[in-house]
Short mmCIF file of C-alpha atoms and ligand atoms in Angstrom, two decimals:
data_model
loop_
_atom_site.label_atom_id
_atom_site.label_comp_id
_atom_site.label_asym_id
_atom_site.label_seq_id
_atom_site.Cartn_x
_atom_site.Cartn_y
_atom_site.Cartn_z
CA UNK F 222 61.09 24.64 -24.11
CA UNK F 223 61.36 28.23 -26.05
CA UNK F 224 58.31 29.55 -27.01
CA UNK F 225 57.46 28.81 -31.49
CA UNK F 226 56.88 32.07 -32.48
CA UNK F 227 56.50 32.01 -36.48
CA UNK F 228 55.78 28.96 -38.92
CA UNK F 229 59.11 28.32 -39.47
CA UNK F 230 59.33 27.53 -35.90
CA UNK F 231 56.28 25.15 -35.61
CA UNK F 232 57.47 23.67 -38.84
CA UNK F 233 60.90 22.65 -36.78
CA UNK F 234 59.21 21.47 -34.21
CA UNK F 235 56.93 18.86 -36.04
CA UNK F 236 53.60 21.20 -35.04
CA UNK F 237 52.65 22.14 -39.14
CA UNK F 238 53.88 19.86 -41.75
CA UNK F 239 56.78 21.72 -44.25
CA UNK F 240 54.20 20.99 -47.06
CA UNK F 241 51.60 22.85 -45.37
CA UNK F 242 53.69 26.12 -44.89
CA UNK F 243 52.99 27.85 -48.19
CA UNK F 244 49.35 27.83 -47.75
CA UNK F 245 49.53 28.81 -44.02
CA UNK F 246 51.99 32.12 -44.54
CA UNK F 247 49.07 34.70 -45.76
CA UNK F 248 48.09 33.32 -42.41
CA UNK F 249 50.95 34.20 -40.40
CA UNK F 250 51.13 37.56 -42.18
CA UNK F 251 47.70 38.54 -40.94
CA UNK F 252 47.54 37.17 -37.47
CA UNK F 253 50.73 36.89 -34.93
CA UNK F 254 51.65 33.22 -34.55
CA UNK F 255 53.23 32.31 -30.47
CA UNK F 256 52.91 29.08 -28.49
CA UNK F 257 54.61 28.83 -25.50
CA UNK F 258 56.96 26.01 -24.07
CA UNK F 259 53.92 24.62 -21.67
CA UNK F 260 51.67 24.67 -24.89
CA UNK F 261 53.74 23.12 -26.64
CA UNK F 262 53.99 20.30 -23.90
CA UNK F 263 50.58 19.79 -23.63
CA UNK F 264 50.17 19.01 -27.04
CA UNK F 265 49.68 15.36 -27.76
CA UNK F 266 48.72 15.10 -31.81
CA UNK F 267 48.62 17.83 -34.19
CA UNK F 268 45.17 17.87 -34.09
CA UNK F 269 43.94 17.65 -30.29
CA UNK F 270 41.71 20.55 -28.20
CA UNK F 271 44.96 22.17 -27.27
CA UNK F 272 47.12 22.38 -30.86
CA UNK F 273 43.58 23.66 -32.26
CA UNK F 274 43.77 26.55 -30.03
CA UNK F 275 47.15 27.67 -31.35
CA UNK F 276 48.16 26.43 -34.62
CA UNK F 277 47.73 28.43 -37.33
CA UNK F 278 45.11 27.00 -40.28
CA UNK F 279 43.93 28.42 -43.55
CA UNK F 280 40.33 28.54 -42.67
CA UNK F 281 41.52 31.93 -40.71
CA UNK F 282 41.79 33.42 -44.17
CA UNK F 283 37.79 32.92 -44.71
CA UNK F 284 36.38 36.33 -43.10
CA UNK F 285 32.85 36.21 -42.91
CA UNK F 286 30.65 39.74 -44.26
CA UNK F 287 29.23 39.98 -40.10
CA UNK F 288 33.28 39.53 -38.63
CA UNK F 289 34.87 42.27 -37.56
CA UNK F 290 38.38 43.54 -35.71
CA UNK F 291 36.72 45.34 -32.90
CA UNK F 292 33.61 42.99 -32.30
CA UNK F 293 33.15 44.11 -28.99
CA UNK F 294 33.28 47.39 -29.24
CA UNK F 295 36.39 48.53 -27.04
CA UNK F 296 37.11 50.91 -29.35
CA UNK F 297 33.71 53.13 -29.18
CA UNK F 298 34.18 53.78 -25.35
CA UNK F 299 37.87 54.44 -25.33
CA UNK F 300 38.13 58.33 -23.34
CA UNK F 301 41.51 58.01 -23.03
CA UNK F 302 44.53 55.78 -25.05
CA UNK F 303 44.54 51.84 -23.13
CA UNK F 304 41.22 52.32 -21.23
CA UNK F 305 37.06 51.25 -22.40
CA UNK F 306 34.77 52.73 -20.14
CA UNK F 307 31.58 50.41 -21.36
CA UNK F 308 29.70 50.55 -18.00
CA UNK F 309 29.71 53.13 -15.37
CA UNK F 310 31.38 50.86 -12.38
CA UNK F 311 34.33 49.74 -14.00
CA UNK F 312 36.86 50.48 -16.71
CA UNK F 313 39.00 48.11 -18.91
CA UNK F 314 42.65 48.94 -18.86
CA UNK F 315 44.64 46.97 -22.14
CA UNK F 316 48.14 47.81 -20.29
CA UNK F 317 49.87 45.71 -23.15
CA UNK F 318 49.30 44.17 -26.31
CA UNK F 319 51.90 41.17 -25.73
CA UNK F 320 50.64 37.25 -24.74
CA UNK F 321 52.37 34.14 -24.21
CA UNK F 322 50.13 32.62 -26.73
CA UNK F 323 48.28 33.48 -29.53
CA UNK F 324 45.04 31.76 -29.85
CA UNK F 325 43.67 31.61 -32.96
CA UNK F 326 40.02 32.12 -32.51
CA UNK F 327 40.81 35.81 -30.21
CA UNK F 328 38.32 38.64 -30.28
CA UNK F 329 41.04 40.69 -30.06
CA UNK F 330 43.35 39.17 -32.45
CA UNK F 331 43.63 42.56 -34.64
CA UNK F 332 44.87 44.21 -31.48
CA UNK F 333 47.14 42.04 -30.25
CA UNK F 334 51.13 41.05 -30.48
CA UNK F 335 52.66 44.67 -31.65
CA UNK F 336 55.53 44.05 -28.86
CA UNK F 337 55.02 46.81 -26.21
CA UNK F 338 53.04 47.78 -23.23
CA UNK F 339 51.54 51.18 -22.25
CA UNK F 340 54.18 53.52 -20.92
CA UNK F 341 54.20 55.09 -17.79
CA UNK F 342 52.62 58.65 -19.27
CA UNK F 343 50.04 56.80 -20.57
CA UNK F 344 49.11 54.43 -17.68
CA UNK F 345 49.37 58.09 -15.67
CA UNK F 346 46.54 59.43 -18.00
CA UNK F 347 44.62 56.69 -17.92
CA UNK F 348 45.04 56.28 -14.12
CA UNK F 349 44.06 60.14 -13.87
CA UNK F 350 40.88 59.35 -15.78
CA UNK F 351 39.77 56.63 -12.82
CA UNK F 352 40.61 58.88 -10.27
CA UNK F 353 38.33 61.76 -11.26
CA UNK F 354 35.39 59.34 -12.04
CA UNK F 355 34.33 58.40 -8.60
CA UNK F 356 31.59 55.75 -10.03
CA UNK F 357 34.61 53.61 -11.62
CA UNK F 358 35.04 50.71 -8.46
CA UNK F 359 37.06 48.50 -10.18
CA UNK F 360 39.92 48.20 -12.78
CA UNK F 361 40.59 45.53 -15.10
CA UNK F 362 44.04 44.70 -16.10
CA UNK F 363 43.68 43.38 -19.73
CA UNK F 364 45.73 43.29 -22.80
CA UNK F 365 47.30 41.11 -24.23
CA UNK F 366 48.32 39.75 -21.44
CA UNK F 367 49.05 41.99 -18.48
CA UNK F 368 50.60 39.12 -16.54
CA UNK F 369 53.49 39.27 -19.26
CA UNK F 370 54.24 42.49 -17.14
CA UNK F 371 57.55 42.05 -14.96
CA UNK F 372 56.20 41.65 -11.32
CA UNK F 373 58.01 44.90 -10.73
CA UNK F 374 55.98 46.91 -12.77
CA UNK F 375 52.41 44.71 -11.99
CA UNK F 376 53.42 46.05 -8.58
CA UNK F 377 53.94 49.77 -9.11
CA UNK F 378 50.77 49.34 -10.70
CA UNK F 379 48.60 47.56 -8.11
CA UNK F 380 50.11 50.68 -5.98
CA UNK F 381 48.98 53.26 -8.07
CA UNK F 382 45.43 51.61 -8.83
CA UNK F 383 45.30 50.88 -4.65
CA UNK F 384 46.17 55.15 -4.25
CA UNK F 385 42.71 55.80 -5.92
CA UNK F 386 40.34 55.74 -2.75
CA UNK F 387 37.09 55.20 -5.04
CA UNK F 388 38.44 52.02 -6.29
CA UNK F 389 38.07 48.75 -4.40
CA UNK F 390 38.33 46.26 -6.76
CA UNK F 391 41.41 44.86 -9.28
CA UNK F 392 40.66 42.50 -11.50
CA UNK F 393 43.35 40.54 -13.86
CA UNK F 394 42.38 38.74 -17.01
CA UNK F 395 44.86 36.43 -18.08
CA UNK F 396 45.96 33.31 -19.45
CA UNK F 397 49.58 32.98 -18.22
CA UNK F 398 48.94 30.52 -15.31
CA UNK F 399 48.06 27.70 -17.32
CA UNK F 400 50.23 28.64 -20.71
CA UNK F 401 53.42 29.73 -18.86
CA UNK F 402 53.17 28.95 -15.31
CA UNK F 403 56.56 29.59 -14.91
CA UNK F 404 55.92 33.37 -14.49
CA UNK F 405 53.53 32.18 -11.21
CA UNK F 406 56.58 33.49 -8.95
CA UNK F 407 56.51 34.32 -5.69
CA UNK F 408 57.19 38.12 -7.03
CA UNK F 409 54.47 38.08 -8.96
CA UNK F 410 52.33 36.65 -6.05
CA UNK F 411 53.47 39.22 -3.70
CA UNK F 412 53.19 42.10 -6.06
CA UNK F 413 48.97 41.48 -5.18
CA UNK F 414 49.63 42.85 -1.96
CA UNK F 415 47.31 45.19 -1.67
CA UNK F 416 43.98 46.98 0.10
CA UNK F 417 41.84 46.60 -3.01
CA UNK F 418 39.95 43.23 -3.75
CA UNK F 419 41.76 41.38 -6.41
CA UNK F 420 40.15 38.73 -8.51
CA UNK F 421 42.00 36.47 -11.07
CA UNK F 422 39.92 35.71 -14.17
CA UNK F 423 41.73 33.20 -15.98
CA UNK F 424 41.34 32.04 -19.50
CA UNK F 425 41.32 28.42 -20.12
CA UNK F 426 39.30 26.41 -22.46
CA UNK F 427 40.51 23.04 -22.44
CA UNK F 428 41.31 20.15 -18.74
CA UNK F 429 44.62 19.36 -20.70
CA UNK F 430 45.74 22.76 -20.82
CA UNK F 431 46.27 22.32 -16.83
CA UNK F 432 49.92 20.92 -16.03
CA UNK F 433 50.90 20.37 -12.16
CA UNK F 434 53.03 23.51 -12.64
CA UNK F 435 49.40 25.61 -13.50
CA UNK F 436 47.89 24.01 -10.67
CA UNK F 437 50.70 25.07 -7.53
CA UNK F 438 50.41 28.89 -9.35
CA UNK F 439 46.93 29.00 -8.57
CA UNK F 440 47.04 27.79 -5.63
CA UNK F 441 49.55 30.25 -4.55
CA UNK F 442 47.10 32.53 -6.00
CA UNK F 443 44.73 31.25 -3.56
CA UNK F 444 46.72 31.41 -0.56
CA UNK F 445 47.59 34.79 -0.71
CA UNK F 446 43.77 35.62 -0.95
CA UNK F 447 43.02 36.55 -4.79
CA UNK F 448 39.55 35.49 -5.57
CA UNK F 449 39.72 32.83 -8.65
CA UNK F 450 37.14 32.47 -11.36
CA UNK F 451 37.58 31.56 -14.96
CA UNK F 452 36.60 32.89 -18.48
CA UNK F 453 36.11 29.70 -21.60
CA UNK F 454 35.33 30.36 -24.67
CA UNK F 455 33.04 27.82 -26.19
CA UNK F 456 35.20 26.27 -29.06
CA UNK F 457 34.52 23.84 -31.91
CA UNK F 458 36.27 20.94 -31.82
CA UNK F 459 37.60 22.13 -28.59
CA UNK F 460 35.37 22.32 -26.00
CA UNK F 461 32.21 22.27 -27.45
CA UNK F 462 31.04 18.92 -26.08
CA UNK F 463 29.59 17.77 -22.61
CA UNK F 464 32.72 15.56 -21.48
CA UNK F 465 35.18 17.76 -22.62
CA UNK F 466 33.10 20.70 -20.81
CA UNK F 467 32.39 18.80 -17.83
CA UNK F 468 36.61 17.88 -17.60
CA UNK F 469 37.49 21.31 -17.65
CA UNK F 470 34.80 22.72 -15.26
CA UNK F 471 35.83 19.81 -12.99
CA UNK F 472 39.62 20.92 -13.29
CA UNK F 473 39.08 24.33 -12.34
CA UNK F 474 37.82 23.61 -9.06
CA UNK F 475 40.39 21.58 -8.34
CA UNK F 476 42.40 24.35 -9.01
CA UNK F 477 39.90 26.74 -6.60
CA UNK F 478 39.01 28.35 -9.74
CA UNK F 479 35.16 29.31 -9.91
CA UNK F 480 33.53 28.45 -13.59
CA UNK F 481 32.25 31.72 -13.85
CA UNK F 482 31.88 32.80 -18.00
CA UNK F 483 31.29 31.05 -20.79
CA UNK F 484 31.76 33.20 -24.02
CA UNK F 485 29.50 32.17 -26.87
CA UNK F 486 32.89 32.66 -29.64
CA UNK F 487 32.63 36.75 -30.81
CA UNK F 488 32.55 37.86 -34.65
CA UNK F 489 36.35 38.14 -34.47
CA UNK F 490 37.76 37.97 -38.16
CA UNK F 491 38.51 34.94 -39.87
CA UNK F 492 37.18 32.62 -36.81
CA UNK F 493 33.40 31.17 -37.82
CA UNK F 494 35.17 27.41 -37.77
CA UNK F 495 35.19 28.22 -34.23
CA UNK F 496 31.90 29.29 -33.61
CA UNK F 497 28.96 27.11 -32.67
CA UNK F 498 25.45 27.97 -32.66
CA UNK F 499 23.63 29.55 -30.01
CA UNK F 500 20.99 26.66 -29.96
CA UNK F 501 24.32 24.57 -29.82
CA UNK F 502 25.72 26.23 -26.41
CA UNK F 503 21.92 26.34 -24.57
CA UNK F 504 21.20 22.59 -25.02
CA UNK F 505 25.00 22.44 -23.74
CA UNK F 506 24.26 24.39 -20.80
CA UNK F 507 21.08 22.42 -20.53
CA UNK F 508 22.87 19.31 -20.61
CA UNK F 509 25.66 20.66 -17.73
CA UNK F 510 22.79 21.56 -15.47
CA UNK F 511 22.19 18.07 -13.38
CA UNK F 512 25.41 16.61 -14.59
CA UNK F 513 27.51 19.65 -12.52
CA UNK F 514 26.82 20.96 -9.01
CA UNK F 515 25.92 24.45 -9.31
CA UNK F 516 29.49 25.98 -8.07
CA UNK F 517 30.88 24.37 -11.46
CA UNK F 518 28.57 25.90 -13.70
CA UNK F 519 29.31 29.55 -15.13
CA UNK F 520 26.96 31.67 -16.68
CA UNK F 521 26.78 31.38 -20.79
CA UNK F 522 27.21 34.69 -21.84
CA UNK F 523 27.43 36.94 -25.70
CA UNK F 524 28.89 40.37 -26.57
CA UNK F 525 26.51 42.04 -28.50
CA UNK F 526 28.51 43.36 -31.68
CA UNK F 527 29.28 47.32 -31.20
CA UNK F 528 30.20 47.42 -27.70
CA UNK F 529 26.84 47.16 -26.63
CA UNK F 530 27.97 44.74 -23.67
CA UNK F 531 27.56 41.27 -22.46
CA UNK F 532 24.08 39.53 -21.68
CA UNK F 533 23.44 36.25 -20.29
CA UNK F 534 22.02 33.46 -23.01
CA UNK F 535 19.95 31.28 -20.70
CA UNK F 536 17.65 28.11 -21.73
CA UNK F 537 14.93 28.64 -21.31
CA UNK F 538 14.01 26.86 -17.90
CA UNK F 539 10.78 29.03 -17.31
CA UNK F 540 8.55 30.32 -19.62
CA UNK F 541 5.20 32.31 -18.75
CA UNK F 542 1.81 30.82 -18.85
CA UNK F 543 -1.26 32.27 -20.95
CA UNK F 544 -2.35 33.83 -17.52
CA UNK F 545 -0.41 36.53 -15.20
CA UNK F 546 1.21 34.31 -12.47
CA UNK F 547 1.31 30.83 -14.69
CA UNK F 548 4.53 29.53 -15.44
CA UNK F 549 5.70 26.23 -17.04
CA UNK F 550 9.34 25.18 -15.95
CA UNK F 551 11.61 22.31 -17.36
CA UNK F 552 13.36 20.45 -15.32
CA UNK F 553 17.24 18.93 -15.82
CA UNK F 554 15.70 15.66 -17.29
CA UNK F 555 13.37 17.58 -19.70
CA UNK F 556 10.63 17.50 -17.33
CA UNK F 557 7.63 20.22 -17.68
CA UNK F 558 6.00 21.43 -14.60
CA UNK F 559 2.93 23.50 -14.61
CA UNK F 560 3.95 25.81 -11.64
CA UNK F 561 1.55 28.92 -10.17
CA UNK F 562 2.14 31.85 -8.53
CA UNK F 563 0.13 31.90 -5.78
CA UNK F 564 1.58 36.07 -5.24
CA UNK F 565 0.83 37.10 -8.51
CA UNK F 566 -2.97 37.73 -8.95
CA UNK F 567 -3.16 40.30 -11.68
CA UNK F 568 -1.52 41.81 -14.54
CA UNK F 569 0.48 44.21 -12.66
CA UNK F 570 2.40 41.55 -11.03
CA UNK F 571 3.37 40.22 -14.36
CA UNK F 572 6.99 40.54 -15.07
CA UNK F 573 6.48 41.90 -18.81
CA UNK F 574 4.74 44.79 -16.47
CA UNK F 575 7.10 45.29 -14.09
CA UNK F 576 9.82 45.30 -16.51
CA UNK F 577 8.12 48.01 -18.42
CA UNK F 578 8.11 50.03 -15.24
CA UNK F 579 12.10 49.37 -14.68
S1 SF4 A 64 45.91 35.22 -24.47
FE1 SF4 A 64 43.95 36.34 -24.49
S2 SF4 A 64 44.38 38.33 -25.46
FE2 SF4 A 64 46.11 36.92 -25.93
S3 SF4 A 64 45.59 36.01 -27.90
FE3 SF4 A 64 44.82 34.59 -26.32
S4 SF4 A 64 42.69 35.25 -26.00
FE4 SF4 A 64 43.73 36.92 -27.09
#
């Protein structure tokens, strides 16, 4: 099936009702509009966890005061054209601004779908800034999509990334194995071949995104020896419930793919009927922790607005006692435990103390 890639198209296709199309064009004039063919086939009504991801709808157009088009900051730490430099170990490299979908809640939805990748004299550049920053470890292949790339250039570019001797580890972000598997060739495969560590982060938010075709290009992933782990993004009326979390954690594995972030939803424009609350996502995460075995449980995480990087939101499963060295911690079930430290005798064992020190 050929990918929809304006209203007119998911009109045709019985996605958005004709009657709806007026309202929803100031939509499609702000934001890119693409679903691909395996999208499209996982869609069962108009309004399931999967359609919501992709189709267009007018409550885009409300832009909250707080939203904004760079809500991560990628922009502030941006040395050189393509490439954030937000921590000192690793860099981000955006080596196109093209995806096989466009989901509608992205945090990078201002950025995306001008056709075109980074040219060579750019990528060159940006390469030549890694290579004279011996802290930078690893590069991240983002976008867009970077596995939209033609396996010949992903492979020139593993190469050049694999000539930098300070860099051991490649890391991909991408959604393409589950919304167009078909790219999961054994060319793309093989263009991994390298010395560096590579590690797969794929972006999937929903168990019915996964088709048999998504699952044998991840597991060809697998067996040529790219680490897996995933990136959700905690959706509502997507994903923001324990089943439907549960289903897709439970997926992944199957897949091989670790559960490894879940994004509280970013201040992206024009995507607050999206967001839950924080409180929402811990007593989620709560609620996971007993139901999953700890290998399908990923760590719920934030942006902070402004680039100021991402931080862990955890429930709080220990608190500290009115004394140094007494703690109270809840258990799965809700339990509270009085626990003590029998190492912790004095203040300076405390960890408000020792994190002062840090
Ligand atoms: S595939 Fe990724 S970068 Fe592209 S629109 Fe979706 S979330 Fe954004």
């Amino acid at each position: 099936m050929k990918a929809a890639v304006s209203l007119g198209d998911l009109v045709a296709r019985g996605l958005v009702e004709a009657a709806e199309a007026p309202a929803l064009l100031p939509v499609e004039q702000s934001f890119r509009i693409r679903l691909s063919g395996a999208m499209q086939g996982a869609i069962a009504t108009r309004d399931d966890p999967v359609a919501r991801q992709f189709i267009p709808s007018v409550q885009e157009l409300d832009i909250k005061p707080d939203e904004s088009g760079d809500p991560i900051g990628d922009e502030v730490h941006s040395p050189v054209k393509g490439l954030t430099h937000r921590y000192p170990d690793r860099v981000i490299l955006h080596v196109t601004k093209t995806c096989e979908v466009y989901c509608r809640f992205c945090f990078r939805r201002e950025a995306v779908g001008d056709e075109g990748h980074l040219s060579q004299d750019e990528i060159i550049a940006a390469l030549d800034y890694v290579s004279v920053n011996p802290a930078i470890r690893e590069v991240i292949l983002t976008g867009g999509d970077p596995l939209v790339l033609s396996p010949r250039r992903i492979k020139d570019l593993v190469e050049r990334i694999g000539a930098i001797s300070t860099v051991d580890t490649l890391r991909i972000h991408t959604r393409v194995p589950v919304v167009a598997p078909e790219r999961m060739t054994e060319a793309l495969v093989s263009a991994f071949e390298t010395r560096l560590t590579v590690i797969l982060v794929l972006h999937a938010n929903h168990a019915a995104e996964f088709t048999d075709a998504a699952r044998a290009g991840l597991r060809a992933m697998q067996r040529a020896g790219i680490m897996l782990l995933s990136q959700s993004v905690l959706l509502r009326g997507v994903n923001d419930s324990l089943p439907a979390l549960e289903e897709l954690f439970r997926e992944m594995l199957r897949c091989g793919v670790k559960p490894y972030y879940l994004h509280h939803c970013d201040l992206a424009k024009g995507v607050s009927h999206f967001r839950t609350t924080i409180a929402d996502g811990m007593a989620l995460m709560r609620g996971l922790r007993g139901k999953l075995a700890g290998p399908l449980i990923p760590t719920y995480v934030i942006d902070i607005a402004g680039g100021f990087g991402k931080v862990p939101i955890t429930p709080d499963y220990v608190v500290a006692g009115a004394t140094p060295g007494e703690w109270r911690i809840t258990d799965w079930r809700g339990g509270v435990h009085d626990y003590r430290d029998p190492h912790c005798t004095t203040d300076a064992q405390s960890v408000q103390t020792i994190l002062q020190k840090a």
